[in-house]
Short mmCIF file of C-alpha atoms in Angstrom, two decimals:
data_model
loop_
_atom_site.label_atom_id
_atom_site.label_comp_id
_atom_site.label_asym_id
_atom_site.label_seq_id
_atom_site.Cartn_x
_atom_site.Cartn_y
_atom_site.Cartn_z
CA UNK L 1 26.64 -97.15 -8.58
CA UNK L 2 24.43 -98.85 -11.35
CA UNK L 3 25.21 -96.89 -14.41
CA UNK L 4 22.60 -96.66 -17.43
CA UNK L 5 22.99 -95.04 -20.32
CA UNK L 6 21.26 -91.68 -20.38
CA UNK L 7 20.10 -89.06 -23.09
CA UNK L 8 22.62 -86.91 -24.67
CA UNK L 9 19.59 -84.06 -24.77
CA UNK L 10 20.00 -83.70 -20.72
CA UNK L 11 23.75 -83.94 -20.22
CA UNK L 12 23.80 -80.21 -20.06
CA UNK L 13 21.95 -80.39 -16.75
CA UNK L 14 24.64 -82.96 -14.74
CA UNK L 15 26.92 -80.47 -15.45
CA UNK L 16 25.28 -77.32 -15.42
CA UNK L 17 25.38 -77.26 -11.34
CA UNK L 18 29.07 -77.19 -11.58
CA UNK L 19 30.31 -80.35 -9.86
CA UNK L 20 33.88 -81.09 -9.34
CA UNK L 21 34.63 -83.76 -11.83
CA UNK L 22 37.17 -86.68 -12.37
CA UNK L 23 38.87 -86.83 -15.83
CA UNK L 24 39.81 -90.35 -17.41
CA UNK L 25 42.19 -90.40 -20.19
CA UNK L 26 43.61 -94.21 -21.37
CA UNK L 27 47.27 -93.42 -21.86
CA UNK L 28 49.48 -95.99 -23.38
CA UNK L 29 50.87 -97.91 -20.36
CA UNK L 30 47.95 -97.03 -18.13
CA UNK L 31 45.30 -94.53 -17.91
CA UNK L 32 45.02 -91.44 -16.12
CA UNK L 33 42.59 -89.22 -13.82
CA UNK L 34 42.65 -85.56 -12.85
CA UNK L 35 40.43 -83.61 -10.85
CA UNK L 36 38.96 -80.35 -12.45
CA UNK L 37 36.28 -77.88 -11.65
CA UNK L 38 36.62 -75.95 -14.92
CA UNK L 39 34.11 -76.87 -17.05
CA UNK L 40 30.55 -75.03 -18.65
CA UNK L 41 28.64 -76.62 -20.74
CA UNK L 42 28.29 -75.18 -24.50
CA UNK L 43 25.60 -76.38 -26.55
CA UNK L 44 22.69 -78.40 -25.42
CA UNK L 45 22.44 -81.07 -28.18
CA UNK L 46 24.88 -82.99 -29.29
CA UNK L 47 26.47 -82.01 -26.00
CA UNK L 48 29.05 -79.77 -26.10
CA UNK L 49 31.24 -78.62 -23.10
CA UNK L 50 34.15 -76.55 -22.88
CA UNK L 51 36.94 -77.33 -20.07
CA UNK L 52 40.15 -75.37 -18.87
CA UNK L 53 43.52 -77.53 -18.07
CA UNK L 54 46.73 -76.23 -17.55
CA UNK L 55 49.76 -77.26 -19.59
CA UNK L 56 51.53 -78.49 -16.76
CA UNK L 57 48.64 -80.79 -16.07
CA UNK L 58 49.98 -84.33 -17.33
CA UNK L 59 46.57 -84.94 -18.55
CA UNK L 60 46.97 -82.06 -20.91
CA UNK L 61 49.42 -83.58 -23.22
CA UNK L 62 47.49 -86.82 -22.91
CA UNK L 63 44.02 -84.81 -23.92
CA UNK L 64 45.81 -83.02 -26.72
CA UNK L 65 47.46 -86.23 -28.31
CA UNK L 66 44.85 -88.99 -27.28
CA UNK L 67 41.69 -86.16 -28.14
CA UNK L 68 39.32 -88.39 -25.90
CA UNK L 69 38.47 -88.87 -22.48
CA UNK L 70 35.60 -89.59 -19.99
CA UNK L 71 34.25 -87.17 -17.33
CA UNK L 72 33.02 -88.36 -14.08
CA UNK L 73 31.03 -87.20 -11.15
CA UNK L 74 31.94 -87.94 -8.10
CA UNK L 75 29.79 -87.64 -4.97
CA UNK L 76 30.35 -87.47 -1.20
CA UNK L 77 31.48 -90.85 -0.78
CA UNK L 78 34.32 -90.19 -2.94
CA UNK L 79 35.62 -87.06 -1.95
CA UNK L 80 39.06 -87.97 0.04
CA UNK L 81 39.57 -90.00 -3.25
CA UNK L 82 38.84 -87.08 -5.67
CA UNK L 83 41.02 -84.93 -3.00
CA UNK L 84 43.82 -87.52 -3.10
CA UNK L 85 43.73 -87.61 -6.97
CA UNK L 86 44.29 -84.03 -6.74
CA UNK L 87 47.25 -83.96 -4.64
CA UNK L 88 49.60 -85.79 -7.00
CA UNK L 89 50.61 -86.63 -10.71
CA UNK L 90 50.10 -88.88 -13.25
CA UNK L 91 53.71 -88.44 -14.15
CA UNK L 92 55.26 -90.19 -11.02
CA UNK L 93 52.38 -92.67 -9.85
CA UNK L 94 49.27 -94.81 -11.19
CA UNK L 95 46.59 -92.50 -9.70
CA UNK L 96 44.07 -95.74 -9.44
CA UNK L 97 45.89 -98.14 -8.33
CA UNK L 98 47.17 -95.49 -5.15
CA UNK L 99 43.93 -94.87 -4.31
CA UNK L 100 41.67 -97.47 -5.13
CA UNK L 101 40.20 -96.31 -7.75
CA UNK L 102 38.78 -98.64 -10.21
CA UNK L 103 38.11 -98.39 -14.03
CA UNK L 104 35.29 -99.92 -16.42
CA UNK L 105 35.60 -100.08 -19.94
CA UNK L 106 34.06 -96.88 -22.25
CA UNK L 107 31.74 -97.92 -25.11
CA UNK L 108 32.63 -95.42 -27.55
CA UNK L 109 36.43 -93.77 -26.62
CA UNK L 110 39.27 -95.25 -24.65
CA UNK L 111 39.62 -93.51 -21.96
CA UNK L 112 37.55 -95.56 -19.02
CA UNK L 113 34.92 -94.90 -16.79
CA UNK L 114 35.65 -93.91 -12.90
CA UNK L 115 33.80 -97.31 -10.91
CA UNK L 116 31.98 -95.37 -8.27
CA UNK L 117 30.74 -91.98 -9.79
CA UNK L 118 27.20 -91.28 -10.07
CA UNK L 119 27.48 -90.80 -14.15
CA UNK L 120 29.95 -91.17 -16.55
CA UNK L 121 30.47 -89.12 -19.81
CA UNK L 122 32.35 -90.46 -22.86
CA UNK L 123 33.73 -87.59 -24.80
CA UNK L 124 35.57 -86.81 -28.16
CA UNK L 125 38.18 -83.58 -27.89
CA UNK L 126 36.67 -81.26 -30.72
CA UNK L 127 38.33 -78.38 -30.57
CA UNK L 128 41.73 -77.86 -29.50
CA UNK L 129 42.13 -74.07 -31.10
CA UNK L 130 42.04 -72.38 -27.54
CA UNK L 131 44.30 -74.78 -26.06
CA UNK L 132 47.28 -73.37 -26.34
CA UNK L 133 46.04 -69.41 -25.21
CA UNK L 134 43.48 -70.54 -22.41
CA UNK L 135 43.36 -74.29 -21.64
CA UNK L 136 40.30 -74.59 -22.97
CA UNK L 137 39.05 -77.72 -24.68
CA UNK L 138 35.91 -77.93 -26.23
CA UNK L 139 34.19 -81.46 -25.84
CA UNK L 140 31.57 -83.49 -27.38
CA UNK L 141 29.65 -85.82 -25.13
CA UNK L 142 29.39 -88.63 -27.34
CA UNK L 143 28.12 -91.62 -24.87
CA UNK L 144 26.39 -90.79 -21.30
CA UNK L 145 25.97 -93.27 -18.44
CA UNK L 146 24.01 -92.23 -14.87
CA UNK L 147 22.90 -94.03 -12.30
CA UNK L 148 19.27 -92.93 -11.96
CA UNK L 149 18.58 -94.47 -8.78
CA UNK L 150 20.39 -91.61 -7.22
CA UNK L 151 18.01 -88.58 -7.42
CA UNK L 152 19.56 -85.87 -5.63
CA UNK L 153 23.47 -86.98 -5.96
CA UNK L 154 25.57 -85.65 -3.41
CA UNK L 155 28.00 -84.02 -6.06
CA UNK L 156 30.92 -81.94 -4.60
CA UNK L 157 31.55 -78.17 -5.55
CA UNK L 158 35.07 -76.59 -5.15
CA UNK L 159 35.32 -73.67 -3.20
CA UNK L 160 38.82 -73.41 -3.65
CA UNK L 161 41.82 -75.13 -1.04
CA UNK L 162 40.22 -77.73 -0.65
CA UNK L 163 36.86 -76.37 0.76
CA UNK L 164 34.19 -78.56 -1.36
CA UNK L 165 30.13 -77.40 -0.82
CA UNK L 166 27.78 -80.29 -0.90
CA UNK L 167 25.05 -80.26 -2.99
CA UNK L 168 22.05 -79.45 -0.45
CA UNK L 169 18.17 -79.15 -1.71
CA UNK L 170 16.49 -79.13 -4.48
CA UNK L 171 13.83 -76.65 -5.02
CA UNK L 172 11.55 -76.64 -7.95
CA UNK L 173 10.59 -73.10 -9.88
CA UNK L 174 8.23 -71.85 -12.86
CA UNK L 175 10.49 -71.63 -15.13
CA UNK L 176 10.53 -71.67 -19.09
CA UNK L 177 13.85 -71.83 -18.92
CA UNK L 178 15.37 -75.47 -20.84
CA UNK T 1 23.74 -57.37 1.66
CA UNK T 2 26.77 -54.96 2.45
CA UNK T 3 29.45 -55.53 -0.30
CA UNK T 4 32.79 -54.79 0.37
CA UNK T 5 36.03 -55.22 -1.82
CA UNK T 6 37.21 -58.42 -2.70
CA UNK T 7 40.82 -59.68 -3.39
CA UNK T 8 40.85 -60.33 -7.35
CA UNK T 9 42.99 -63.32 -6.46
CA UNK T 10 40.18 -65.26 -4.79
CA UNK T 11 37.37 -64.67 -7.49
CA UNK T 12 37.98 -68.08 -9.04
CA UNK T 13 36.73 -69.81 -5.81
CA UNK T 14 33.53 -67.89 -6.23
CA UNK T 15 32.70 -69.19 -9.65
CA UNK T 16 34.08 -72.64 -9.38
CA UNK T 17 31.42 -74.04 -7.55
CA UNK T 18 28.88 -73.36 -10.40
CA UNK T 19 26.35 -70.76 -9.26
CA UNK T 20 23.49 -69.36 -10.99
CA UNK T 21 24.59 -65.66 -12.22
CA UNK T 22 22.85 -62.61 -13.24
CA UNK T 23 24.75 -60.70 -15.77
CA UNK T 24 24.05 -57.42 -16.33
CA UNK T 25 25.02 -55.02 -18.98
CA UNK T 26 24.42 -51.30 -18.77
CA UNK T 27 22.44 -50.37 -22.15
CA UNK T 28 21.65 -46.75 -23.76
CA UNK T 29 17.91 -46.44 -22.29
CA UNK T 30 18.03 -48.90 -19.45
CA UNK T 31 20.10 -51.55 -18.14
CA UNK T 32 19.29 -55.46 -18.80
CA UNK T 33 20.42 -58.48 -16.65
CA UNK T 34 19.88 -61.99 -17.66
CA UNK T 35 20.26 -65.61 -15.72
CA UNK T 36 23.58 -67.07 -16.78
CA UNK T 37 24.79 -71.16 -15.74
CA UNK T 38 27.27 -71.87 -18.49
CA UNK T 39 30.29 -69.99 -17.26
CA UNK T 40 33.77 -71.54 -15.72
CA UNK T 41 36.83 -69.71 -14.08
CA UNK T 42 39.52 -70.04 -17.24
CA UNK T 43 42.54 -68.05 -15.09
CA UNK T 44 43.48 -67.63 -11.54
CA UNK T 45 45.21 -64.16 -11.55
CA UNK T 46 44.22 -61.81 -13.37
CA UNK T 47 40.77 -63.24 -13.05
CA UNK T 48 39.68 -64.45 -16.43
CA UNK T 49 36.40 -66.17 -16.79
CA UNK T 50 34.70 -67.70 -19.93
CA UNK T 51 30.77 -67.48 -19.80
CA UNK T 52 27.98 -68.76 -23.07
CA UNK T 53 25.40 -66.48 -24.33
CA UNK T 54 23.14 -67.67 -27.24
CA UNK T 55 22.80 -65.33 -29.91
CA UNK T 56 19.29 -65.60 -29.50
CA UNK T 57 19.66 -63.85 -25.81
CA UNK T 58 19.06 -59.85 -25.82
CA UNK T 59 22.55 -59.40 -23.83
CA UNK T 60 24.30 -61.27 -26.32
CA UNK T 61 24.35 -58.28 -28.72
CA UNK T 62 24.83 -55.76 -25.56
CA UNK T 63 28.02 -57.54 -24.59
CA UNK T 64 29.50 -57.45 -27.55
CA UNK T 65 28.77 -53.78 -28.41
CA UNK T 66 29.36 -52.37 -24.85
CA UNK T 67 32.51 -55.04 -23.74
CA UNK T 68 31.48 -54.61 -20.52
CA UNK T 69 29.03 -56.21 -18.06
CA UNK T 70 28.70 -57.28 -13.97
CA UNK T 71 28.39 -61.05 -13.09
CA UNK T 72 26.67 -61.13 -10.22
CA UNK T 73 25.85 -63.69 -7.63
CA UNK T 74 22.23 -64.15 -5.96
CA UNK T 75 21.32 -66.53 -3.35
CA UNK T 76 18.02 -68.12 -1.90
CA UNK T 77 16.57 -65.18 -1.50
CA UNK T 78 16.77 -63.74 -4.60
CA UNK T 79 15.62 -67.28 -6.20
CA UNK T 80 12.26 -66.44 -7.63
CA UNK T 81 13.12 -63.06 -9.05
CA UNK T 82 16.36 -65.36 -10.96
CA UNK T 83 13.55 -67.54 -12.53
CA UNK T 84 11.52 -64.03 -13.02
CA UNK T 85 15.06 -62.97 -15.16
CA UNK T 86 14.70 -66.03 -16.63
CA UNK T 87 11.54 -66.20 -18.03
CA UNK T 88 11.22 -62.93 -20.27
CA UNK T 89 13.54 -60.67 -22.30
CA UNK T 90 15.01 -57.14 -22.04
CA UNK T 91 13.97 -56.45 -25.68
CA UNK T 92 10.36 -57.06 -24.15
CA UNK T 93 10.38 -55.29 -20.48
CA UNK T 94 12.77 -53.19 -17.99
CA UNK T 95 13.32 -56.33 -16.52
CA UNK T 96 14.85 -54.54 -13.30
CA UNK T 97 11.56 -52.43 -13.04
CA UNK T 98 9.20 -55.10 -13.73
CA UNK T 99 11.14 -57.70 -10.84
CA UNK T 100 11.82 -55.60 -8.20
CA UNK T 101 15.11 -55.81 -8.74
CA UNK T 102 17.66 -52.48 -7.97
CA UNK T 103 20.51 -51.45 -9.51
CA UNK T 104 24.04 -49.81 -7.71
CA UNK T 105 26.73 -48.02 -9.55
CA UNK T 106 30.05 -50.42 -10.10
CA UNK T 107 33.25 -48.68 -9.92
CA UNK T 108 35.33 -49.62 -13.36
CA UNK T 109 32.57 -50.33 -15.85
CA UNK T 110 29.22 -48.91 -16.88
CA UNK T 111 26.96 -51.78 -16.27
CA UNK T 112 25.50 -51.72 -12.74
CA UNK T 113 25.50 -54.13 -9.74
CA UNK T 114 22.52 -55.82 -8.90
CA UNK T 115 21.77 -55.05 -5.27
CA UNK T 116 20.26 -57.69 -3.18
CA UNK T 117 23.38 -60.36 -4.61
CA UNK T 118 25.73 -62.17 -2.32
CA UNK T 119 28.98 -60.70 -4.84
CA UNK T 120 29.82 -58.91 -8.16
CA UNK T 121 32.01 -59.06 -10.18
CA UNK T 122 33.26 -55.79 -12.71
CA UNK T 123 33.90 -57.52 -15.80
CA UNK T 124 35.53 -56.64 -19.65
CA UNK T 125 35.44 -58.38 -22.55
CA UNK T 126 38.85 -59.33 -23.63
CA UNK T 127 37.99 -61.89 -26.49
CA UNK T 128 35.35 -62.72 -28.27
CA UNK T 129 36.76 -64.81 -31.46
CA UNK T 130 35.01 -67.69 -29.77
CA UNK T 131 31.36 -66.14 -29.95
CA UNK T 132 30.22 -66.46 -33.11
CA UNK T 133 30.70 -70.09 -33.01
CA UNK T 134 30.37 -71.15 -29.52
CA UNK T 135 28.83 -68.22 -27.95
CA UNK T 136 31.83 -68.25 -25.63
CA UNK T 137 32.91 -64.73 -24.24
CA UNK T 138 36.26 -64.24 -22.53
CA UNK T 139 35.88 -61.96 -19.48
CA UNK T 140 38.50 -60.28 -17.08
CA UNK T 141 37.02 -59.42 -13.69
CA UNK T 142 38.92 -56.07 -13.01
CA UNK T 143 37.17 -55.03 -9.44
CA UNK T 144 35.24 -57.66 -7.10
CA UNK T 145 32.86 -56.94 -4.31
CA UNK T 146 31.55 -59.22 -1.80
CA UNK T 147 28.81 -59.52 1.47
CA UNK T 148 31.93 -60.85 3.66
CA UNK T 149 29.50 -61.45 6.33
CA UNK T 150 27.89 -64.54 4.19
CA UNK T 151 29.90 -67.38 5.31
CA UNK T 152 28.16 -70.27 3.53
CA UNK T 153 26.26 -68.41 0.60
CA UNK T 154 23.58 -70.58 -0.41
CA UNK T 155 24.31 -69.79 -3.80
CA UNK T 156 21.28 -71.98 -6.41
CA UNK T 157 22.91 -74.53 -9.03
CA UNK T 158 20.78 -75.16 -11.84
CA UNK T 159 19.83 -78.71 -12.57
CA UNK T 160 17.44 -77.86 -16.02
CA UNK T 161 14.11 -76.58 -16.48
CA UNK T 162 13.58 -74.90 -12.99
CA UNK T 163 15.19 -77.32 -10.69
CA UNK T 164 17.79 -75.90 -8.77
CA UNK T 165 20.31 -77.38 -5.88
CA UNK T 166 20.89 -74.94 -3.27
CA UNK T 167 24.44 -74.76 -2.00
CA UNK T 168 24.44 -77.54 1.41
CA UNK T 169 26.81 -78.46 4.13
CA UNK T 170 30.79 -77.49 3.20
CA UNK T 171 33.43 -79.67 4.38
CA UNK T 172 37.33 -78.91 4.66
CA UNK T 173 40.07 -81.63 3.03
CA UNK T 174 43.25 -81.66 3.49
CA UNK T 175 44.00 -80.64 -0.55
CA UNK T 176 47.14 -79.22 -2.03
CA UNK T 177 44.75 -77.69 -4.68
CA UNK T 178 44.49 -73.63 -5.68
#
């Protein structure tokens, strides 16, 4: 996947479709990845998007402390590795060197990109106020990368235990809607 | 579509993919419903989900008055009377009237399920100290109802200004996930 950087005015609609998502955080040792498929965005520009971890996520801690991270979406080709991140823990094992995963330097936080995901989204942790009720984070998108050679990415959608829907078509509507 | 009775503990798995809603709230001369993409399961059990209204958006006021509304989910079918939703306000038009669109009683809350949709959800509003500043409305989905028969719901993902994936091909991993 070619990455360019893309416009912070249409991040709201790579996430708006609800992929499952891969997030990066650069740890002190080595970073980190999680899967997650809680996210919305929140405001349309800057970019603002609002996320739900647990607090036994390892990630969690890292988010809270670090307050940066990159989220990444995968597509079909890399769905036994976003499965296999799933399935284990930052705590006991380098999630990308056990599954091939590779990493590319950020431009604006720490936390790396996922090599392999159709875009990449550099974020700064603005709000941590609802952490500690919900597991909500509230994000700003500070940096976006896409590779827009891919026009109707394959992204994955949880349906829970590990049942993922593919995107399928795209159909095109009148619609004022932004 | 016949609706039946869904188990609250598998409402999550209906959201998490990232589906276009209609949310309805039940009003003192008419009910309104509105298109809704920014929303993301925040709890498994009881269901909690966090949805974003702008405060510019004619339910926004509704939902915080009334503290209750029905998230409901269309597919394909329903796909050009979403954009319809979409495209005009409730302050303006009986948007239910003017789209063809029928309402059903719900069974805990006032605001009414919108027949022709693939599942609803019964929901209260259990916080709202995130609205004025993000818009963000906590919900708890106290009763569920789904078309059981639907195996593969080709639920619509929005991708910005009237694009929309439709929900493809699902494939099964072998995932320790929820």
């Amino acid at each position: 996947m070619a990455q360019r950087v893309y416009p912070l005015s249409r991040v709201y609609a790579l996430l708006e479709p609800g992929p499952v998502l891969l997030l990066a955080t650069a740890g002190t040792a080595r970073p980190n990845v999680m899967t997650l498929s809680w996210h919305m965005p929140v405001e349309f520009e800057p970019p603002l998007v609002a996320c739900v971890l647990s607090n036994m996520d390892f990630s969690y801690a890292r988010l809270k402390a670090e307050r940066e991270c990159t989220l990444n979406i995968p597509t079909l080709e890399l769905a036994d590795k976003v499965v296999a991140v799933g399935n284990c823990s930052g705590r006991d094992v380098d999630k990308f060197a056990a599954h091939g995963l590779a990493t590319r330097p950020s431009s604006l936080v720490r936390a790396p990109r996922v090599v392999g995901c159709y875009a990449s989204l550099e974020c700064r942790v603005v709000d941590t106020r609802m952490a500690n009720r919900y597991g909500i984070f509230i994000l700003e998108v500070v940096k976006a990368w896409v590779d827009a050679s891919v026009k109707a990415p394959k992204t994955l959608h949880h349906r829970g235990k590990g049942t993922f829907m593919v995107a399928g078509d795209t159909i095109t509507l009148s619609s004022r809607m932004k």
